[in-house]
Structure formats: structure tokens, C-alpha cells
PDB file of N, CA, C and O in Angstrom:
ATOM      1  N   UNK A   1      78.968 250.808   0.674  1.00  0.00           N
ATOM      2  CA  UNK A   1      80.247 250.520   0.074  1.00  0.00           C
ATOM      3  C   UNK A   1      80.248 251.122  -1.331  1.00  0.00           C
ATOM      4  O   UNK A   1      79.207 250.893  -1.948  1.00  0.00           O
ATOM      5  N   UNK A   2      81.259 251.908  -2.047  1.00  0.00           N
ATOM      6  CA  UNK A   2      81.348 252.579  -2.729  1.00  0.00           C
ATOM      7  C   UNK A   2      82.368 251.290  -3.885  1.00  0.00           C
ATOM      8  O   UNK A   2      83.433 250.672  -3.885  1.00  0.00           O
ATOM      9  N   UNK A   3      81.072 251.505  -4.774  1.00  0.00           N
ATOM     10  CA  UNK A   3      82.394 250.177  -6.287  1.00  0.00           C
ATOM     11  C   UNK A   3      83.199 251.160  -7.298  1.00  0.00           C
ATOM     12  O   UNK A   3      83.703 252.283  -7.262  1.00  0.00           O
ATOM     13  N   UNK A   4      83.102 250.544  -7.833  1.00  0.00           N
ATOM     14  CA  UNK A   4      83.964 250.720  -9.347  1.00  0.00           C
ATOM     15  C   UNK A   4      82.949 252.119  -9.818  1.00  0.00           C
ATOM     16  O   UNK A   4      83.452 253.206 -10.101  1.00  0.00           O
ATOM     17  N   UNK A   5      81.292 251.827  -9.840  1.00  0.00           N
ATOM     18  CA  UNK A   5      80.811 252.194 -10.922  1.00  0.00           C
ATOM     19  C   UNK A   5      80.632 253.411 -10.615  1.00  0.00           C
ATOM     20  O   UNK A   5      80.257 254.097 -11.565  1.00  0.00           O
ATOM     21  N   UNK A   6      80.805 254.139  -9.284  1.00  0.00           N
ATOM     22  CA  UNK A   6      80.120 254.877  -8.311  1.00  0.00           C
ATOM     23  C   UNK A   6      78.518 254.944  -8.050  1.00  0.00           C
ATOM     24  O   UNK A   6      77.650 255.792  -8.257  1.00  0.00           O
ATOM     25  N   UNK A   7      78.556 253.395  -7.393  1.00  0.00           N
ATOM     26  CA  UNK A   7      77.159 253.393  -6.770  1.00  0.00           C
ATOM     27  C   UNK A   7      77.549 252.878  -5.716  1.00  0.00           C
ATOM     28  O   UNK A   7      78.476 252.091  -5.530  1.00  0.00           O
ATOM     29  N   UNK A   8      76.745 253.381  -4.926  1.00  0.00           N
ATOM     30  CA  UNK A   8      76.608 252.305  -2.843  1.00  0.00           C
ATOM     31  C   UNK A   8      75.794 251.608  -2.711  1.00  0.00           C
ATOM     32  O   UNK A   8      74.733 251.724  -3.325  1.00  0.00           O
ATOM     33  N   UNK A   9      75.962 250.962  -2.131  1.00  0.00           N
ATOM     34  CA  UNK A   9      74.589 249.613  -1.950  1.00  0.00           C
ATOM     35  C   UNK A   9      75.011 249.333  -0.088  1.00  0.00           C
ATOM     36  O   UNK A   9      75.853 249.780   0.691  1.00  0.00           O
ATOM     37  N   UNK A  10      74.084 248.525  -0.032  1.00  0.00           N
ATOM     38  CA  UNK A  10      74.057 248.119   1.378  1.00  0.00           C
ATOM     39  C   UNK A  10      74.027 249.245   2.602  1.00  0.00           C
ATOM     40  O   UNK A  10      73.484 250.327   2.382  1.00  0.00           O
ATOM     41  N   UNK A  11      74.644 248.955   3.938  1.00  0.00           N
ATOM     42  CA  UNK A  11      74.368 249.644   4.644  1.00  0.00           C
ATOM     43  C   UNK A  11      75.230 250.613   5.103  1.00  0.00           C
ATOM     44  O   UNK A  11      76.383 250.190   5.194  1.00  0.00           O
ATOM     45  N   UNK A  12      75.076 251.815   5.440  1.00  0.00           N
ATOM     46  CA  UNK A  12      75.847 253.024   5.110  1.00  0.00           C
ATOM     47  C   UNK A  12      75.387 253.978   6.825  1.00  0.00           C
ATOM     48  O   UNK A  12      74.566 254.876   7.018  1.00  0.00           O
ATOM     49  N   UNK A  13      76.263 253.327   7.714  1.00  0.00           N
ATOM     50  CA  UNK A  13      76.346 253.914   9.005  1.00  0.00           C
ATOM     51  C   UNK A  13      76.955 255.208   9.585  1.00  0.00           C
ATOM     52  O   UNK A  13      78.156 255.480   9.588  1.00  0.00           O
ATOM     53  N   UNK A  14      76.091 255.864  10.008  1.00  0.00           N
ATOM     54  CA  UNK A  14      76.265 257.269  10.720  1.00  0.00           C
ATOM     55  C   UNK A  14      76.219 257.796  11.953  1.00  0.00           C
ATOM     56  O   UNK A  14      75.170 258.293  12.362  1.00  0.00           O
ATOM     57  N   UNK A  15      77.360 257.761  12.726  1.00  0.00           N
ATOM     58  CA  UNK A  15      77.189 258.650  14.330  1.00  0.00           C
ATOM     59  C   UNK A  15      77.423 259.653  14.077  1.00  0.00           C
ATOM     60  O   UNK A  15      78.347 260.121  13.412  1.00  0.00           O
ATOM     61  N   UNK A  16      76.096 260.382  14.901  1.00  0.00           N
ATOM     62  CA  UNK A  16      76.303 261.842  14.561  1.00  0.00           C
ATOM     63  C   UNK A  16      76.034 262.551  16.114  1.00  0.00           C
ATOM     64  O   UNK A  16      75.077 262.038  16.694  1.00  0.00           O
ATOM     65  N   UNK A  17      76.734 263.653  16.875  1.00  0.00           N
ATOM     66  CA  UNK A  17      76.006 264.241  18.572  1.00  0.00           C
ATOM     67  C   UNK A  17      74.840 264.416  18.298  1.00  0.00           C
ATOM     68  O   UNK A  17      74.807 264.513  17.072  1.00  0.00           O
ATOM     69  N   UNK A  18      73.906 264.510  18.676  1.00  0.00           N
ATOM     70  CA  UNK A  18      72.631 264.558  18.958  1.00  0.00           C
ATOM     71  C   UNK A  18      71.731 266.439  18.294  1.00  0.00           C
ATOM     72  O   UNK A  18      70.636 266.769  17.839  1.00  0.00           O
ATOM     73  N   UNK A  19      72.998 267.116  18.631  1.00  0.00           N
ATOM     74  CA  UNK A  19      72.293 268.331  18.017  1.00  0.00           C
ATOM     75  C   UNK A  19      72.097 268.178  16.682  1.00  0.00           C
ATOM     76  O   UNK A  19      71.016 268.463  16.167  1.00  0.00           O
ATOM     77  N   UNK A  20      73.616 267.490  15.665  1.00  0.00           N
ATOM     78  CA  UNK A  20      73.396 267.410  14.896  1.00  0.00           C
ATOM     79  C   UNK A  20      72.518 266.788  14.149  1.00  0.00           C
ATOM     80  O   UNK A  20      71.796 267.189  13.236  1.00  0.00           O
ATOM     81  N   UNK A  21      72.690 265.544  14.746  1.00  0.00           N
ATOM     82  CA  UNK A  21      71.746 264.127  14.085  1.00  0.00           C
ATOM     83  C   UNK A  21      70.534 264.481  14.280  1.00  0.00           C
ATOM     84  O   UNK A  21      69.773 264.049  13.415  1.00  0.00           O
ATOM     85  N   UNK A  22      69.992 265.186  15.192  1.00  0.00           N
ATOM     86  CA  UNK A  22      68.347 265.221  15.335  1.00  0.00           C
ATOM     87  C   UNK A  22      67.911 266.604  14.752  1.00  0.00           C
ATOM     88  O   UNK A  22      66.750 266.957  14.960  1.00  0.00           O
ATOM     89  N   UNK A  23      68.871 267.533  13.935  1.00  0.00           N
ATOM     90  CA  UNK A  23      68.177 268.273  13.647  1.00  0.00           C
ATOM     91  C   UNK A  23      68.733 268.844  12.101  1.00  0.00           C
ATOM     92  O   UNK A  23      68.030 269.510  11.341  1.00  0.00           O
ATOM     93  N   UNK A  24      70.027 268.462  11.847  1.00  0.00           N
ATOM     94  CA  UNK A  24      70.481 269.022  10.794  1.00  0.00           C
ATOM     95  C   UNK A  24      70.501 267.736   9.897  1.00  0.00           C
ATOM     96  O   UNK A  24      70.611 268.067   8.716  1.00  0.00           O
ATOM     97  N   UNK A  25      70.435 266.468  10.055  1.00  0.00           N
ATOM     98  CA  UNK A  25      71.111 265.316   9.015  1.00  0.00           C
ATOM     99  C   UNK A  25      69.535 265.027   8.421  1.00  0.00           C
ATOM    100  O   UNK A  25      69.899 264.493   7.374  1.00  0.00           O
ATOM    101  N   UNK A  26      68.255 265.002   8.352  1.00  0.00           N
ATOM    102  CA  UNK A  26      67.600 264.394   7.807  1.00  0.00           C
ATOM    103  C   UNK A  26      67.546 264.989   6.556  1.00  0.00           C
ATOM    104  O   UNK A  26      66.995 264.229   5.759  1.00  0.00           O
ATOM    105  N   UNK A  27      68.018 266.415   5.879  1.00  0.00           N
ATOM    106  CA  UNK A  27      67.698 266.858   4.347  1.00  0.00           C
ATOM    107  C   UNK A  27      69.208 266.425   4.016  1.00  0.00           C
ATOM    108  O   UNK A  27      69.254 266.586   2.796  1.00  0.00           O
ATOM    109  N   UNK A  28      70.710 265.876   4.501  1.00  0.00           N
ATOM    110  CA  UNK A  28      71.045 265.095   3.956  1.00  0.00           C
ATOM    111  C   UNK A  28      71.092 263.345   3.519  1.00  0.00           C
ATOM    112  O   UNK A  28      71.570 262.592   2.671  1.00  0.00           O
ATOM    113  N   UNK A  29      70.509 263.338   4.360  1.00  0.00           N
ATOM    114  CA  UNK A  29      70.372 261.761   4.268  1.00  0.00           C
ATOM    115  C   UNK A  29      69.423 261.138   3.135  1.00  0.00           C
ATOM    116  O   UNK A  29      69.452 260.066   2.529  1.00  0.00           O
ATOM    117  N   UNK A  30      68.356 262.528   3.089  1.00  0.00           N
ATOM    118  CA  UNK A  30      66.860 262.044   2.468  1.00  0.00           C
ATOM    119  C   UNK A  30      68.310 262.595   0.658  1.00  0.00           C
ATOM    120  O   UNK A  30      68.397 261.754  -0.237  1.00  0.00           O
ATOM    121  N   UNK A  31      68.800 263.377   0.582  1.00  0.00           N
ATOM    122  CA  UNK A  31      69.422 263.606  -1.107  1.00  0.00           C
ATOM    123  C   UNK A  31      70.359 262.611  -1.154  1.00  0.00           C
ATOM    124  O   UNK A  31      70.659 262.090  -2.228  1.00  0.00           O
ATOM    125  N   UNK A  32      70.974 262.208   0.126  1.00  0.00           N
ATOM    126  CA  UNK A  32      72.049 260.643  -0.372  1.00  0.00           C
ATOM    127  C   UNK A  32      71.115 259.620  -0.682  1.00  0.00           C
ATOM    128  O   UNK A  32      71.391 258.928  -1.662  1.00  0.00           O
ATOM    129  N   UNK A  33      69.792 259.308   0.105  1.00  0.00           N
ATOM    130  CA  UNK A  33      69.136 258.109  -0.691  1.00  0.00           C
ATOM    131  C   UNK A  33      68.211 258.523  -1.731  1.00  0.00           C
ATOM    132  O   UNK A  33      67.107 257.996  -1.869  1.00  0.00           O
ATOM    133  N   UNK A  34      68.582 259.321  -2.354  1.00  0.00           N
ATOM    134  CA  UNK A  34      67.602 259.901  -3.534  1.00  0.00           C
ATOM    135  C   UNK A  34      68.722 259.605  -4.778  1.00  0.00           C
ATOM    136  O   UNK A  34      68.436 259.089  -5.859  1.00  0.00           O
ATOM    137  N   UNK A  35      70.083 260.066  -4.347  1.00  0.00           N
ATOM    138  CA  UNK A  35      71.423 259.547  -5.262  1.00  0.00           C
ATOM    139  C   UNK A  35      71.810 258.023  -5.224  1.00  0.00           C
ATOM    140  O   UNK A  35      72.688 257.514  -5.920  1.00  0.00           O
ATOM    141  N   UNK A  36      71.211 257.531  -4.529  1.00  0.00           N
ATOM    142  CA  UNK A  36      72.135 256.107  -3.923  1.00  0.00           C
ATOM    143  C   UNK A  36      70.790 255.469  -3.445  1.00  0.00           C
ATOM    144  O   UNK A  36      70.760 255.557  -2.218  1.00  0.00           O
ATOM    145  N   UNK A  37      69.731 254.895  -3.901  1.00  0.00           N
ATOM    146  CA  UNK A  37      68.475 253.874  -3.670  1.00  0.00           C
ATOM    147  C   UNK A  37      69.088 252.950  -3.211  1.00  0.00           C
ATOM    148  O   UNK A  37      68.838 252.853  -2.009  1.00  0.00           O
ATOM    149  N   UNK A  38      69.709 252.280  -3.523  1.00  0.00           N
ATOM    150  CA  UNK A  38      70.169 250.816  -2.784  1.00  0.00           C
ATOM    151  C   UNK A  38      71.031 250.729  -1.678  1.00  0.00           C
ATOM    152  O   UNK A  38      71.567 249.660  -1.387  1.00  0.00           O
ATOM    153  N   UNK A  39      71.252 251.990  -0.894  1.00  0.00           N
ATOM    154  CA  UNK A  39      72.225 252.270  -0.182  1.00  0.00           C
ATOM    155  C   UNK A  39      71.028 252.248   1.384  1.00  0.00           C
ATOM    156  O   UNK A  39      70.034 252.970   1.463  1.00  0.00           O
ATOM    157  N   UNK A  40      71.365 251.489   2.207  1.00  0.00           N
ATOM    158  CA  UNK A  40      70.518 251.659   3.746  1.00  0.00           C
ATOM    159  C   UNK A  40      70.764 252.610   4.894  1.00  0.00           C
ATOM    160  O   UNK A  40      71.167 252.091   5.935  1.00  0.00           O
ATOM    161  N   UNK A  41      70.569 254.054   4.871  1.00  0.00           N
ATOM    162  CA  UNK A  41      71.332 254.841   5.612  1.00  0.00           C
ATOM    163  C   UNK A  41      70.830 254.676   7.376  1.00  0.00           C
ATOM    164  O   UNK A  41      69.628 254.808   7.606  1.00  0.00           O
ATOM    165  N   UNK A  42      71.613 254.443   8.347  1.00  0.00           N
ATOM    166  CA  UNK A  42      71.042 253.960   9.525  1.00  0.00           C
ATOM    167  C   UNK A  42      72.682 255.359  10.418  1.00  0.00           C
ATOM    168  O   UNK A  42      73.901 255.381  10.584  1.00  0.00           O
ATOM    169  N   UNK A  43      71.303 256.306  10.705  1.00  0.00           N
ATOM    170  CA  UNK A  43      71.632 257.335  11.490  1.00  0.00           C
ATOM    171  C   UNK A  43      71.696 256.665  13.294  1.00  0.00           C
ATOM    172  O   UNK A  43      70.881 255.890  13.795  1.00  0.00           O
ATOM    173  N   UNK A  44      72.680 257.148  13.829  1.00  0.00           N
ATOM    174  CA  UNK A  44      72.438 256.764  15.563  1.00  0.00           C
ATOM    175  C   UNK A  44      73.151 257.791  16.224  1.00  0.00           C
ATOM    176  O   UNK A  44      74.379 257.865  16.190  1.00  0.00           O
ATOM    177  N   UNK A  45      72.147 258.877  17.044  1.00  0.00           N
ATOM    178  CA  UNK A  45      72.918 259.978  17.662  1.00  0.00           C
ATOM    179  C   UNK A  45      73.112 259.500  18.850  1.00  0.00           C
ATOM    180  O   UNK A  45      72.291 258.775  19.413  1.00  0.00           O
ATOM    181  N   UNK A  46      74.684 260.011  19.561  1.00  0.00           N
ATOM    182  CA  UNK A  46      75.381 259.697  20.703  1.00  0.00           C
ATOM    183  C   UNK A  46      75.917 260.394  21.133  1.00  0.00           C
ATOM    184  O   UNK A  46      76.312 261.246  20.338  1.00  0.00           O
ATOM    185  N   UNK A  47      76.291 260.576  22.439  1.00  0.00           N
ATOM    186  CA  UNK A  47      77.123 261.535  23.063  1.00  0.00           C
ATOM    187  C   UNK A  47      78.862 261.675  22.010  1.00  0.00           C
ATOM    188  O   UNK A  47      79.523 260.989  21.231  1.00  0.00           O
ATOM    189  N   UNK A  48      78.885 262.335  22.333  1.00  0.00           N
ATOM    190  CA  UNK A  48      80.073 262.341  21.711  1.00  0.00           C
ATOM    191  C   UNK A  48      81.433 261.534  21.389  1.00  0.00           C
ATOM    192  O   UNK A  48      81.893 261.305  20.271  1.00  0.00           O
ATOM    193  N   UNK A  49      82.012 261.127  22.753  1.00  0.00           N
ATOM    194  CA  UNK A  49      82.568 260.356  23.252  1.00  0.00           C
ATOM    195  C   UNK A  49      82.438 259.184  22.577  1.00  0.00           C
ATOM    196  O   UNK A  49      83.439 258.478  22.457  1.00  0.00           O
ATOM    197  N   UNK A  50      81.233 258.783  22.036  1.00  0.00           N
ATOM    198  CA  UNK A  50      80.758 257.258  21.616  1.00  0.00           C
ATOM    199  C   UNK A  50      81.064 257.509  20.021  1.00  0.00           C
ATOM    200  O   UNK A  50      81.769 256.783  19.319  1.00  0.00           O
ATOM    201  N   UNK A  51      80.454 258.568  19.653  1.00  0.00           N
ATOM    202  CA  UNK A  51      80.258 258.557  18.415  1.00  0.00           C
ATOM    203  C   UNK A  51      82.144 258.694  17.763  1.00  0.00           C
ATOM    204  O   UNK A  51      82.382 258.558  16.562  1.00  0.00           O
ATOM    205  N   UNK A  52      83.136 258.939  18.673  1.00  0.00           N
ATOM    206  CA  UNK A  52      84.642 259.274  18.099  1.00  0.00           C
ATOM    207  C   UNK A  52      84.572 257.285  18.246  1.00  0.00           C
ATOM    208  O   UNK A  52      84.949 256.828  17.166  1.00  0.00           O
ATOM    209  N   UNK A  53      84.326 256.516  18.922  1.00  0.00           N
ATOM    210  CA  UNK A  53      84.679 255.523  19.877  1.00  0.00           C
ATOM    211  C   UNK A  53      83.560 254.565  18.660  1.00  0.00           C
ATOM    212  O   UNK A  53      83.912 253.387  18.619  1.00  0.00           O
ATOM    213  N   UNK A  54      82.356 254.877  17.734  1.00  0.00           N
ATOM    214  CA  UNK A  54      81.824 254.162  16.893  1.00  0.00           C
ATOM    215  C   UNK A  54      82.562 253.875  15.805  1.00  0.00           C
ATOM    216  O   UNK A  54      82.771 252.780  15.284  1.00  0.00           O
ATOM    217  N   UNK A  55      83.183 255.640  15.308  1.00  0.00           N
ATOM    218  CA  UNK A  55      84.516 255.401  14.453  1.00  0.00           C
ATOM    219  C   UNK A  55      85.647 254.650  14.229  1.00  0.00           C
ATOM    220  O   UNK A  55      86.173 254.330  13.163  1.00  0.00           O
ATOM    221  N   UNK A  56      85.973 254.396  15.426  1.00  0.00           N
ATOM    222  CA  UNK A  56      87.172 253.522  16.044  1.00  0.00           C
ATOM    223  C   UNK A  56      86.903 252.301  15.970  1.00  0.00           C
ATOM    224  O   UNK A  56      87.749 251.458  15.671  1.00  0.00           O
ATOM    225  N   UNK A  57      85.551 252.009  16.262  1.00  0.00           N
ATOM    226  CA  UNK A  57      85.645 250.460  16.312  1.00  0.00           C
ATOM    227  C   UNK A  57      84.790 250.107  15.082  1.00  0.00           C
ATOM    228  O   UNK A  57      84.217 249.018  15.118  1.00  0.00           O
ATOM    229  N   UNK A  58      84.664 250.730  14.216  1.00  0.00           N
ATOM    230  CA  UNK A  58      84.195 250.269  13.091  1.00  0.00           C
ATOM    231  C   UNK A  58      82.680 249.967  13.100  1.00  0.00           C
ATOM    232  O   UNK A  58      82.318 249.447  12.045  1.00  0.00           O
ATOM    233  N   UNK A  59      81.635 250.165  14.065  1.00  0.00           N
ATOM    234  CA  UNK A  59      80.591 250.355  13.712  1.00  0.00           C
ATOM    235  C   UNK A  59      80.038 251.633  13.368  1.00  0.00           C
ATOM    236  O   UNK A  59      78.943 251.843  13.890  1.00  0.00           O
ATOM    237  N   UNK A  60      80.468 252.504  12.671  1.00  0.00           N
ATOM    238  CA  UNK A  60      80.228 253.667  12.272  1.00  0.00           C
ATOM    239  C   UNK A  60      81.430 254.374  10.665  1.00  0.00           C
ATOM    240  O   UNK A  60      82.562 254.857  10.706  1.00  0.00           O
ATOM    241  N   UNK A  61      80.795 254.196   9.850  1.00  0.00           N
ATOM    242  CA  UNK A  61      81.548 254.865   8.523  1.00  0.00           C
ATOM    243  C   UNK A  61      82.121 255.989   9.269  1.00  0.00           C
ATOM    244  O   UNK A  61      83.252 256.176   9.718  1.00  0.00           O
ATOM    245  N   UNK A  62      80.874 256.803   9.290  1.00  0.00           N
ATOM    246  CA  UNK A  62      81.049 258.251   9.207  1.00  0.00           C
ATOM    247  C   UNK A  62      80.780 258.878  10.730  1.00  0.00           C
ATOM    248  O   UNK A  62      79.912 258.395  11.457  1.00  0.00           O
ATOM    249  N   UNK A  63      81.524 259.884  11.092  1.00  0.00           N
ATOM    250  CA  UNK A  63      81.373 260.316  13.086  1.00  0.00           C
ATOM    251  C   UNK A  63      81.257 261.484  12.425  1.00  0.00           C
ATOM    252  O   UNK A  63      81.791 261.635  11.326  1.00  0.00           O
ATOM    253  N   UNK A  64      80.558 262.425  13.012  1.00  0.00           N
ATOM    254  CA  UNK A  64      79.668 263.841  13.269  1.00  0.00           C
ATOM    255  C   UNK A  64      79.798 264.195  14.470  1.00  0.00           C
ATOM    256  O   UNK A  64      79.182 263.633  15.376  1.00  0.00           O
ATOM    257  N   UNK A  65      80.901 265.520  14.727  1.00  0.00           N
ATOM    258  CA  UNK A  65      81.000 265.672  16.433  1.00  0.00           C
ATOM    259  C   UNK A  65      81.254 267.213  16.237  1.00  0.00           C
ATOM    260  O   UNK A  65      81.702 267.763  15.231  1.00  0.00           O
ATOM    261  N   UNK A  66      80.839 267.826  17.511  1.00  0.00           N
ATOM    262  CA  UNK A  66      81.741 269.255  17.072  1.00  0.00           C
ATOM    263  C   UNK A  66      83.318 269.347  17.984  1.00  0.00           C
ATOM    264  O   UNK A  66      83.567 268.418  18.753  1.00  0.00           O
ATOM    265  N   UNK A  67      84.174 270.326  17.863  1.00  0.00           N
ATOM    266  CA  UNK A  67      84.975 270.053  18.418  1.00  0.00           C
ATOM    267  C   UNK A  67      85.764 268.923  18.896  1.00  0.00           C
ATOM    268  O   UNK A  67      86.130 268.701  20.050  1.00  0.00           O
ATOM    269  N   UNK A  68      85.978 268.222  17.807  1.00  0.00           N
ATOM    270  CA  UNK A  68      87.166 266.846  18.006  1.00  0.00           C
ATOM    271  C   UNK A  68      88.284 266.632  18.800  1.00  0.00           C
ATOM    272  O   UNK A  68      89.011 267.624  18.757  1.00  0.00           O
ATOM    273  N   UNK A  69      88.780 265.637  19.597  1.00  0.00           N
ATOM    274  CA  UNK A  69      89.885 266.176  20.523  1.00  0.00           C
ATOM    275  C   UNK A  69      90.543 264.857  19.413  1.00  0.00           C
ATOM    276  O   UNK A  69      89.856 264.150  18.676  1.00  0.00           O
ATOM    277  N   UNK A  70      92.022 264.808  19.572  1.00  0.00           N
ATOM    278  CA  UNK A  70      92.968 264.425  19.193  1.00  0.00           C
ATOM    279  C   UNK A  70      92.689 263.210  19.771  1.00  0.00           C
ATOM    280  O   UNK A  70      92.107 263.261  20.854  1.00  0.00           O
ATOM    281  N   UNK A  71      93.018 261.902  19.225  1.00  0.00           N
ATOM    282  CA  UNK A  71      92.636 260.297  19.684  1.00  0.00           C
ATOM    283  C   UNK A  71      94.078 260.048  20.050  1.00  0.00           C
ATOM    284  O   UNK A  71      94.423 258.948  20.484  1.00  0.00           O
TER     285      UNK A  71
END
């Protein structure tokens, strides 16, 4: 969660497809908790489908997909 001061704290959820998440997100994740220590980053790669559908239902901040279809 992003405050006033611009700091995040707590837990900071990510669906990402699987190409991405398992091969491109760990040198960002490792400089967001290098900016943001108190922030818990909890990556979960999914088919795609899930990861638009994590977005949606609110267990997921942030969705990582290629080619997005229109919801």
C-alpha cells in the first residue's frame, strides 16, 4: 500500500504468466524490495486466464500477461 510519504509496507501481490514470472521478474522484484524494505513482495505465476481473473477479484495488485483480451 502506497501512503502519503511514498513508502509501501505490507504485502504487495503479483500475477504474472509463467514465462514472465519465472524468468524475467526476479531483478525486478529484488530493486522494488531494495526501494521499499517493508514492503512483502509475493510473486504467483498462472496461466493466464487466472492471472486477468486474480486482477479481478482482487487477490492480485498487479497482472503480467502478454496479449490481453478485452474483459
Amino acid at each position: 500500500m502506497l501512503d502519503r510519504e511514498d513508502r509501501v509496507e505490507g504485502v504487495v501481490r503479483l500475477a504474472a504468466i509463467y514465462s514472465v514470472g519465472l524468468h524475467q521478474m526476479a531483478e525486478h522484484i529484488e530493486r522494488f524490495r531494495a526501494r521499499f524494505p517493508e514492503a512483502d513482495v509475493r510473486l504467483e505465476c498462472l496461466h493466464p486466464t487466472r492471472v486477468l481473473e486474480s486482477v479481478r477479484d482482487e487477490t492480485a495488485e498487479l497482472g503480467i500477461v502478454s496479449y490481453p483480451r478485452k474483459w
